Short mmCIF file of C-alpha atoms in Angstrom, two decimals:
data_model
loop_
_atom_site.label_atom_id
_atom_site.label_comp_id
_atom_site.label_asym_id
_atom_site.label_seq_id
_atom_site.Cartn_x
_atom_site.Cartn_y
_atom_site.Cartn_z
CA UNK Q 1 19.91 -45.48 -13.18
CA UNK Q 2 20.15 -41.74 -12.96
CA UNK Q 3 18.36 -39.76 -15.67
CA UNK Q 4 20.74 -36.30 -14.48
CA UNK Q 5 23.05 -35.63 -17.82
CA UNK Q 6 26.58 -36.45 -16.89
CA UNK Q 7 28.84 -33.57 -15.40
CA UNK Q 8 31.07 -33.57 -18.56
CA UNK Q 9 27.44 -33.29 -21.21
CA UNK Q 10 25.71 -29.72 -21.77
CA UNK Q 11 22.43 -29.70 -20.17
CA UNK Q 12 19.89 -28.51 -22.84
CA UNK Q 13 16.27 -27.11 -23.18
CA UNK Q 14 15.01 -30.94 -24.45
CA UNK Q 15 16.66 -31.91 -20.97
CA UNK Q 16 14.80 -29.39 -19.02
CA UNK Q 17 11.53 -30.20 -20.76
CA UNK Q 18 12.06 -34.00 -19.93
CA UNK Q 19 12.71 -33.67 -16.38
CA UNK Q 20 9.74 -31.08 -15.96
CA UNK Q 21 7.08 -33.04 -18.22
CA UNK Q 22 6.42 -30.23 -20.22
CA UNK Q 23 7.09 -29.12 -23.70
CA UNK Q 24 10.34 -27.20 -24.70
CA UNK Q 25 8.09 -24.53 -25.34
CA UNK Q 26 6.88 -23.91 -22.32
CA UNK Q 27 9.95 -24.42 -21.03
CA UNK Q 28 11.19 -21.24 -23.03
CA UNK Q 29 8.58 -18.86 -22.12
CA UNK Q 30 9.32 -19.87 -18.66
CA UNK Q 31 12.93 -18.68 -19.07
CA UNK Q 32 11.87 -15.85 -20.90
CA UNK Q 33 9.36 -14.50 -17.92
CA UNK Q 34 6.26 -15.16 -20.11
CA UNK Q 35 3.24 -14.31 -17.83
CA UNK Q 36 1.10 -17.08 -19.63
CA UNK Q 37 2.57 -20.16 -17.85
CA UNK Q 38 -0.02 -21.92 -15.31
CA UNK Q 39 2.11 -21.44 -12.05
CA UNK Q 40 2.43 -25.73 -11.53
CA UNK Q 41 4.31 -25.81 -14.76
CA UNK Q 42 6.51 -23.13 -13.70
CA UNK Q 43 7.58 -24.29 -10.59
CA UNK Q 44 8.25 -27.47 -12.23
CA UNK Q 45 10.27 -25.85 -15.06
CA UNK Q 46 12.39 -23.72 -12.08
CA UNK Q 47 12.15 -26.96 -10.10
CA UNK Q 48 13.72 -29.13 -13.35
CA UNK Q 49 16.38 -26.05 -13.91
CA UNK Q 50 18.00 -25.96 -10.68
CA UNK Q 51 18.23 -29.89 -10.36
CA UNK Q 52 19.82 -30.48 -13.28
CA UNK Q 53 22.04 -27.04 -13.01
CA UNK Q 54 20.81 -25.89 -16.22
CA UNK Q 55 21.92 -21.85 -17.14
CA UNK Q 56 20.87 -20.13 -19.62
CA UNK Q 57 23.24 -19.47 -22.50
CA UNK Q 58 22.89 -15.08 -22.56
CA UNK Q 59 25.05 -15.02 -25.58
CA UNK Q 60 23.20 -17.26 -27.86
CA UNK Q 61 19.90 -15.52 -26.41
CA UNK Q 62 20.48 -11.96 -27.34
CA UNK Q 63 21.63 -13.31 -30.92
CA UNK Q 64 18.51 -15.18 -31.53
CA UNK Q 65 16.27 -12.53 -30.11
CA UNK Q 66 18.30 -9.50 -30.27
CA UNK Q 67 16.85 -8.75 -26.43
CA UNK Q 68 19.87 -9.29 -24.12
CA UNK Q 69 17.37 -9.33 -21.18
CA UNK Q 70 18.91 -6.37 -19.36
CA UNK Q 71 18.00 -3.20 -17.91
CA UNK Q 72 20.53 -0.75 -17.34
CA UNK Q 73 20.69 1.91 -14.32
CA UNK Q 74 22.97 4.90 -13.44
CA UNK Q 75 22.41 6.65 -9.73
CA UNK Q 76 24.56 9.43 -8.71
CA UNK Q 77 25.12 7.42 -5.43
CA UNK Q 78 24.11 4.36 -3.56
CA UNK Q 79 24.49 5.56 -0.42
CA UNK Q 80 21.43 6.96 0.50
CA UNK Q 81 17.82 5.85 1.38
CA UNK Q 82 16.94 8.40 -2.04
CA UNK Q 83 18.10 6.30 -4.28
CA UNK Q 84 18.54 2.60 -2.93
CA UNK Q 85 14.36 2.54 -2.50
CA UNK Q 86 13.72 3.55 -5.99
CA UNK Q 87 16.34 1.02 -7.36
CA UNK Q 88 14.87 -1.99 -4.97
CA UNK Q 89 11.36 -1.24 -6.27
CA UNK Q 90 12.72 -0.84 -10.28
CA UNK Q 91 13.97 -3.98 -9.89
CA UNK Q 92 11.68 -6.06 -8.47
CA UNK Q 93 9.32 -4.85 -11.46
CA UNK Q 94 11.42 -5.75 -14.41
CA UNK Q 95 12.31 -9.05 -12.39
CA UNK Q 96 8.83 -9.90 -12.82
CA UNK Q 97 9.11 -9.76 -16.43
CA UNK Q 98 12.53 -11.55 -17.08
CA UNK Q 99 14.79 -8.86 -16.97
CA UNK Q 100 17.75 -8.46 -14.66
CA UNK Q 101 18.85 -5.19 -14.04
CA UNK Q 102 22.81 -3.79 -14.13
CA UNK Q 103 23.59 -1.22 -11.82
CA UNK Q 104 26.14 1.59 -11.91
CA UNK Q 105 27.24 4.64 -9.99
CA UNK Q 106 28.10 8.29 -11.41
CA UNK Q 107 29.40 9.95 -8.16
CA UNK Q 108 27.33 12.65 -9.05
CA UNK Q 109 30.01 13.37 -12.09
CA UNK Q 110 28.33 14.04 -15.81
CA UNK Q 111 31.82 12.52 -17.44
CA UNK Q 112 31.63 9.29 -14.99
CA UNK Q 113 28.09 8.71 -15.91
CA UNK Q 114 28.81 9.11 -19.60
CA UNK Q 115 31.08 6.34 -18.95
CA UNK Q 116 29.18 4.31 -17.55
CA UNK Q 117 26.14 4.64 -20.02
CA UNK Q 118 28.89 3.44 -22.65
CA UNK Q 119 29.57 0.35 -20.66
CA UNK Q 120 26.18 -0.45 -19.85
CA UNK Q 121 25.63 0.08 -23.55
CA UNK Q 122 28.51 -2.48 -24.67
CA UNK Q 123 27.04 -5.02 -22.66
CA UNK Q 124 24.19 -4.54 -24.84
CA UNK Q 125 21.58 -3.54 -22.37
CA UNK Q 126 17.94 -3.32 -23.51
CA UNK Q 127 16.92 0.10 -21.81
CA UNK Q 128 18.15 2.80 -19.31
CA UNK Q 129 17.25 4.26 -16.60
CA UNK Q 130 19.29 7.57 -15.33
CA UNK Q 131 18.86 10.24 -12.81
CA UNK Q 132 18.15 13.67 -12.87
CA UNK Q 133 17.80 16.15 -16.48
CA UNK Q 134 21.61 17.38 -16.09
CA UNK Q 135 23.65 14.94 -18.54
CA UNK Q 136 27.05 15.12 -20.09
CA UNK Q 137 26.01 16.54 -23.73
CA UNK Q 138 27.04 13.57 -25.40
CA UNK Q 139 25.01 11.38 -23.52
CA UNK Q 140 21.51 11.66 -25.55
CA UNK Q 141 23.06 10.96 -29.04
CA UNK Q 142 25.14 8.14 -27.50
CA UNK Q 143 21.39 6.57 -26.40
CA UNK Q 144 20.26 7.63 -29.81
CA UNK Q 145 22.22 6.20 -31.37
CA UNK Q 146 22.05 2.62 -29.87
CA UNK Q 147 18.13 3.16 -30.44
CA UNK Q 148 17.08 1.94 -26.75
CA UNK Q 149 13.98 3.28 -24.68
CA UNK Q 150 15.25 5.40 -21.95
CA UNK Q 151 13.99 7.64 -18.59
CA UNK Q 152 14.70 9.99 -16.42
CA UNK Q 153 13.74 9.76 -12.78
CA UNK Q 154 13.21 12.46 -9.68
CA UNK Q 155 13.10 15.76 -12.44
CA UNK Q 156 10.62 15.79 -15.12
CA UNK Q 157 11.72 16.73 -17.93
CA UNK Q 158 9.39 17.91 -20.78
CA UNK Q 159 12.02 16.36 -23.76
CA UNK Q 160 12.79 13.16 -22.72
CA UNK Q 161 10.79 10.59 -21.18
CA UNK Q 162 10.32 11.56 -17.41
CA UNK Q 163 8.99 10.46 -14.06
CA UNK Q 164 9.61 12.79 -10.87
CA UNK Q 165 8.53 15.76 -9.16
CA UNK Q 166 8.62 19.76 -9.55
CA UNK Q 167 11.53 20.21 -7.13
CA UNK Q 168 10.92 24.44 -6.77
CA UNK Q 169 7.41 23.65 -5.89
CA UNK Q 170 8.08 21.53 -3.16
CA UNK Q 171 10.94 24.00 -1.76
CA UNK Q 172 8.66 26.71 -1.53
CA UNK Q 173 6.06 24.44 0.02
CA UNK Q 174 7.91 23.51 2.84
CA UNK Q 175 9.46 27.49 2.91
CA UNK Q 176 6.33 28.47 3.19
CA UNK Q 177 5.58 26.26 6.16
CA UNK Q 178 8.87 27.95 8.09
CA UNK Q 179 7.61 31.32 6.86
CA UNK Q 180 4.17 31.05 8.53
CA UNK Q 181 5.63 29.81 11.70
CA UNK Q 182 7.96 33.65 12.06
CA UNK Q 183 11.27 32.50 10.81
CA UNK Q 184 12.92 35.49 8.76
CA UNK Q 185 16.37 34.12 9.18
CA UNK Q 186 17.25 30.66 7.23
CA UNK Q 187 19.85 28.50 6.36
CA UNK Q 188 20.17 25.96 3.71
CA UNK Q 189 22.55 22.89 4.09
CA UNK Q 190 23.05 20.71 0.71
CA UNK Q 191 25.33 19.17 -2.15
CA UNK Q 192 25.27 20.44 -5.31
CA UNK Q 193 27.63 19.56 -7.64
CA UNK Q 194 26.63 20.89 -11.03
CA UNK Q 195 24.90 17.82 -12.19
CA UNK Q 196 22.52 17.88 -9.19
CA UNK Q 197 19.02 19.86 -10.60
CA UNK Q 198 16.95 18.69 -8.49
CA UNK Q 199 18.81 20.16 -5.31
CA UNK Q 200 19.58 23.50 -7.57
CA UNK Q 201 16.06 23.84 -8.40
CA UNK Q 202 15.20 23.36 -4.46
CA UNK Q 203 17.11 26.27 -3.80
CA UNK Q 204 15.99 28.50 -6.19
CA UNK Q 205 12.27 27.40 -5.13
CA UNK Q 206 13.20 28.31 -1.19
CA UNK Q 207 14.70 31.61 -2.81
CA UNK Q 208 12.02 32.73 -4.58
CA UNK Q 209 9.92 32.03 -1.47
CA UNK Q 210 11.95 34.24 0.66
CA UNK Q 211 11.45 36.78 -1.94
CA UNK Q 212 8.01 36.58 -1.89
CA UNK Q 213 8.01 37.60 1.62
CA UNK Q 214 10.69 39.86 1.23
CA UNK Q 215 13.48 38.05 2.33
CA UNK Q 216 16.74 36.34 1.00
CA UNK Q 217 18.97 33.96 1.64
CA UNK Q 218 22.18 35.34 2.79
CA UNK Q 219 25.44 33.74 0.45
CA UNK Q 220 27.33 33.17 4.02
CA UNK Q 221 23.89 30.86 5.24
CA UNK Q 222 24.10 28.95 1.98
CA UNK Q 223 26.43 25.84 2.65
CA UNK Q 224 26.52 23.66 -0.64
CA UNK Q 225 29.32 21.17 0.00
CA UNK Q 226 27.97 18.90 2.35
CA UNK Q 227 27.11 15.08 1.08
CA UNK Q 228 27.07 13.41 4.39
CA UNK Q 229 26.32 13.51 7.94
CA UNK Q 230 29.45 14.42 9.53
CA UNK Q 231 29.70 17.39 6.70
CA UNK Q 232 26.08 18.28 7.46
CA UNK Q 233 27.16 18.49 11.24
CA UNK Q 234 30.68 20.87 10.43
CA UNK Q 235 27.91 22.96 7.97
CA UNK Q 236 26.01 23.11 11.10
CA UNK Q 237 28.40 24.50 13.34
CA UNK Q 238 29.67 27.00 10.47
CA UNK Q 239 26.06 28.40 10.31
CA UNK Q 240 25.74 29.12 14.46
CA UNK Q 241 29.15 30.76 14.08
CA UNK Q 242 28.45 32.83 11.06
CA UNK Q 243 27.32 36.76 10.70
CA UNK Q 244 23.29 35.85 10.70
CA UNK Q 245 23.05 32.86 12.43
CA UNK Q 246 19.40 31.30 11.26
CA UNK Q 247 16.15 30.54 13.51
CA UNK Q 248 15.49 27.44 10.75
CA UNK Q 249 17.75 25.93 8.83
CA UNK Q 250 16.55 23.56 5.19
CA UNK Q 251 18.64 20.59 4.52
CA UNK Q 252 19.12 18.48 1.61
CA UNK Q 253 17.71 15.41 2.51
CA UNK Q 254 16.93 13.63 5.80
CA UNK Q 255 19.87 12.24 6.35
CA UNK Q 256 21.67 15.87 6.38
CA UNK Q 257 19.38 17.18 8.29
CA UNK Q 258 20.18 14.40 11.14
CA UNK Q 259 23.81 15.83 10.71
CA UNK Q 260 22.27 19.65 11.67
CA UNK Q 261 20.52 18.46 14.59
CA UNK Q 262 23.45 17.03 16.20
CA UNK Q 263 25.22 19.88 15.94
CA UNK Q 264 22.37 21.65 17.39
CA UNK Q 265 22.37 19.64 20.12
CA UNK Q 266 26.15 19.89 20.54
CA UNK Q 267 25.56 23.69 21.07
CA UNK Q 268 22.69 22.88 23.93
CA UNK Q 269 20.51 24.47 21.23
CA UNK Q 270 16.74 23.43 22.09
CA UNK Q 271 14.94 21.72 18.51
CA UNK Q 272 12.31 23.33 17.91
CA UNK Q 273 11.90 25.99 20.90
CA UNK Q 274 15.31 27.40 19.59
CA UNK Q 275 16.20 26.41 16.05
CA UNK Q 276 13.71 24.68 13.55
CA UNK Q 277 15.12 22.06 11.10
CA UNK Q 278 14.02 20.11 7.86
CA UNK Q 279 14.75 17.45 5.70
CA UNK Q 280 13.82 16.18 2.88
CA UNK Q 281 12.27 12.50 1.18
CA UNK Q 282 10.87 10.88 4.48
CA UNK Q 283 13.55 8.33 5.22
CA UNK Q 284 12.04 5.42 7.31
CA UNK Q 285 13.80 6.27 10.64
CA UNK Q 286 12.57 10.67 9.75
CA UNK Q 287 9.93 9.64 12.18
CA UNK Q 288 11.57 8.12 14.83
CA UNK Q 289 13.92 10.46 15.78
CA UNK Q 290 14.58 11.99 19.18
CA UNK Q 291 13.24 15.20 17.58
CA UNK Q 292 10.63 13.41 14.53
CA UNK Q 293 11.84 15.37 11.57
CA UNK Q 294 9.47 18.05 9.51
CA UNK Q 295 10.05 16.68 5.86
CA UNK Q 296 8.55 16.27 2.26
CA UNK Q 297 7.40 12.60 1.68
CA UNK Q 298 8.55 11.73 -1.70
CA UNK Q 299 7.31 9.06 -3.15
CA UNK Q 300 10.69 7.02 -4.00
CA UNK Q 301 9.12 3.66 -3.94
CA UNK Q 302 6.95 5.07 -7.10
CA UNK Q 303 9.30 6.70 -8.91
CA UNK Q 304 11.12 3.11 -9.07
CA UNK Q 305 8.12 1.10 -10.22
CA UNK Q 306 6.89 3.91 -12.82
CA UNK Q 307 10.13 3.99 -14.19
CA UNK Q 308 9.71 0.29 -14.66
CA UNK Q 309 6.60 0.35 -16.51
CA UNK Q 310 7.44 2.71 -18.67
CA UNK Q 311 10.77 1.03 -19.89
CA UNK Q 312 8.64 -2.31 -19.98
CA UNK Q 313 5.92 -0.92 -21.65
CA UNK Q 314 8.16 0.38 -24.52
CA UNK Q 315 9.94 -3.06 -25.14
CA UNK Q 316 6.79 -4.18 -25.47
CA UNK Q 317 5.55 -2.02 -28.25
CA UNK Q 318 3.23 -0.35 -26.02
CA UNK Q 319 1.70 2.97 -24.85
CA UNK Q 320 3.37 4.63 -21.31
CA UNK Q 321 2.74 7.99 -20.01
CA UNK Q 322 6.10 9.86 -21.29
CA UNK Q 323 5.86 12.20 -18.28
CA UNK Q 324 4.50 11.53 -14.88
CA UNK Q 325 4.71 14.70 -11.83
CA UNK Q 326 4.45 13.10 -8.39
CA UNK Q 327 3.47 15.27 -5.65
CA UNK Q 328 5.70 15.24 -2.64
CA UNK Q 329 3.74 15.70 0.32
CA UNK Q 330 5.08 18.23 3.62
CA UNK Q 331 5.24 16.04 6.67
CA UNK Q 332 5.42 18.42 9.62
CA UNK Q 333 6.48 16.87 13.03
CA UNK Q 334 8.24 18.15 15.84
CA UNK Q 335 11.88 19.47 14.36
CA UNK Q 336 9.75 22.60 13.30
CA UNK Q 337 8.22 25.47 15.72
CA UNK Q 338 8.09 28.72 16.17
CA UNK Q 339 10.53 31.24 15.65
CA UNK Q 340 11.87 32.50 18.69
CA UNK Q 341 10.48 35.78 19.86
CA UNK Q 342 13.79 37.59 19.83
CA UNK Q 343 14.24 36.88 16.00
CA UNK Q 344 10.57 37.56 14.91
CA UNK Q 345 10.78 40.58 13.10
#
């Protein structure tokens, strides 16, 4: 005769336990990710779980422990390489300790994230993860007032909790690399909606590079408006048909800057004996392309698992760094060159 409850009866904990030959207790810190579980008796606790089709009841958990288990996370968009490598990497580290993570988009938009952050909030999510420094101003006291550790990722921010990277630096770093190779004529190609700091501070670092060499950016080589590749490309063509068209042109990410050197190549110019081109984060395929692209490496994967620890480390009761600066690194490869000699100045 079977010992499997019958489809109409509740499977319980004592159920589990009997079917795994362990105690209910272990069978609970099992459930509850406990890290002090010999790995036999876990396996047969997962093992005893998914034979008898037991779930876990989330409602009478978060009453009993007042920990719902989950880990909220807002991204201004999931449809880049930026932001999908940080999130795989956050949530494979608070898997590892129980928690499931519940994901949500802001379309860049400070009033869509808000909402969002109220959701995440009613469905009584443990802590938060969010993007960026620029928030709707309601935002912190609605956190505040829920009580719930929380961090911002890819700015660091020296009020809140804060893992990311000084975005001006790394602007002027890889300026400075376009600078040293003769360019005096530049264009940028980004999207920066008002909630985007990082890519504002990016422009005011390749600005205040310029300057340093006495240069500026013209306003009419300053495209702002471009969130994909197809826009990058039109951005592109806008820039070679402008008043000052540029020797090297500074793009938002990777991704937009495999937009600009279409275009470039649409116009039969040469990469880098004609125009040089840059992008930014190191996507996996930066390398690979017909022209490997001149980048900064950020560390995404990082940003995700720091992130993590910190939230972790706060539900916890323990110590995290509040604030951790990651250094992006300048990549060059062959989308950069010299300037040609008839713009050298």
């Amino acid at each position: 005769m079977s010992d499997k409850p019958s489809p109409s009866a509740r499977v319980s904990l004592d159920d589990v336990a009997l079917r795994a030959g362990v105690s209910t207790a272990t069978v609970s810190r099992v459930l509850n990710g406990s890290a002090s579980v010999r790995q036999s008796r876990r396996e047969a606790v997962e093992r005893a779980c998914e034979e008898l089709g037991y779930v876990i009841n989330r409602a009478a958990r978060t009453l009993a422990s007042r920990r719902s288990m989950t880990i909220g996370a807002v991204v201004p968009t999931l449809a880049t390489e930026t932001f999908s490598r940080p999130l795989a990497a956050f949530q494979q580290q608070i898997h590892q300790s129980g928690y499931t993570m519940l994901l949500a988009s802001s379309d860049f938009d400070p009033d869509t994230e808000l909402k969002e952050v109220n959701k995440l909030v009613e469905y009584g999510i443990d802590a938060l993860m969010l993007v960026g420094n620029s928030h709707h101003p309601r935002l912190w006291e609605r956190i505040a007032q829920q009580n719930i550790p929380c961090i911002q990722t890819f700015s660091v921010d020296t009020r809140y909790p804060s893992v990311g990277y000084d975005n001006e630096q790394a602007a002027g770093e890889l300026t400075a690399h376009l600078l040293a190779l003769g360019h005096r004529v530049f264009g940028v190609i980004v999207g920066t909606p008002p909630s985007n700091d990082r890519v504002s501070d990016r422009i005011t670092g390749t600005r205040q590079a310029l300057a340093a060499a006495g240069l500026t950016l013209d306003e009419a080589n300053l495209i702002n408006s471009a969130f994909t590749m197809n826009e990058a490309r039109e951005a592109m063509f806008r820039l070679l048909d402008g008043p000052n068209p540029p020797t090297a042109v500074i793009c938002g990410n990777d991704l937009l800057a495999f937009g600009a050197m279409r275009a470039a190549s649409e116009r039969y110019l040469r990469i880098p004996n004609d125009i040089s081109i840059t992008g930014f984060n190191d996507y996996e395929y930066a390398e690979h392309l017909e022209h490997p692209l001149t980048t900064m490496r950020v560390e995404l994967d990082r940003i995700g698992e720091v992130a993590a620890d910190y939230l972790l480390a706060t539900l916890n009761g323990e110590t995290a760094p509040v604030q951790t600066l990651l250094k992006p690194e300048l990549i060059v490869r062959g989308s950069t060159g010299s300037a040609p000699r008839t713009a050298r100045g």
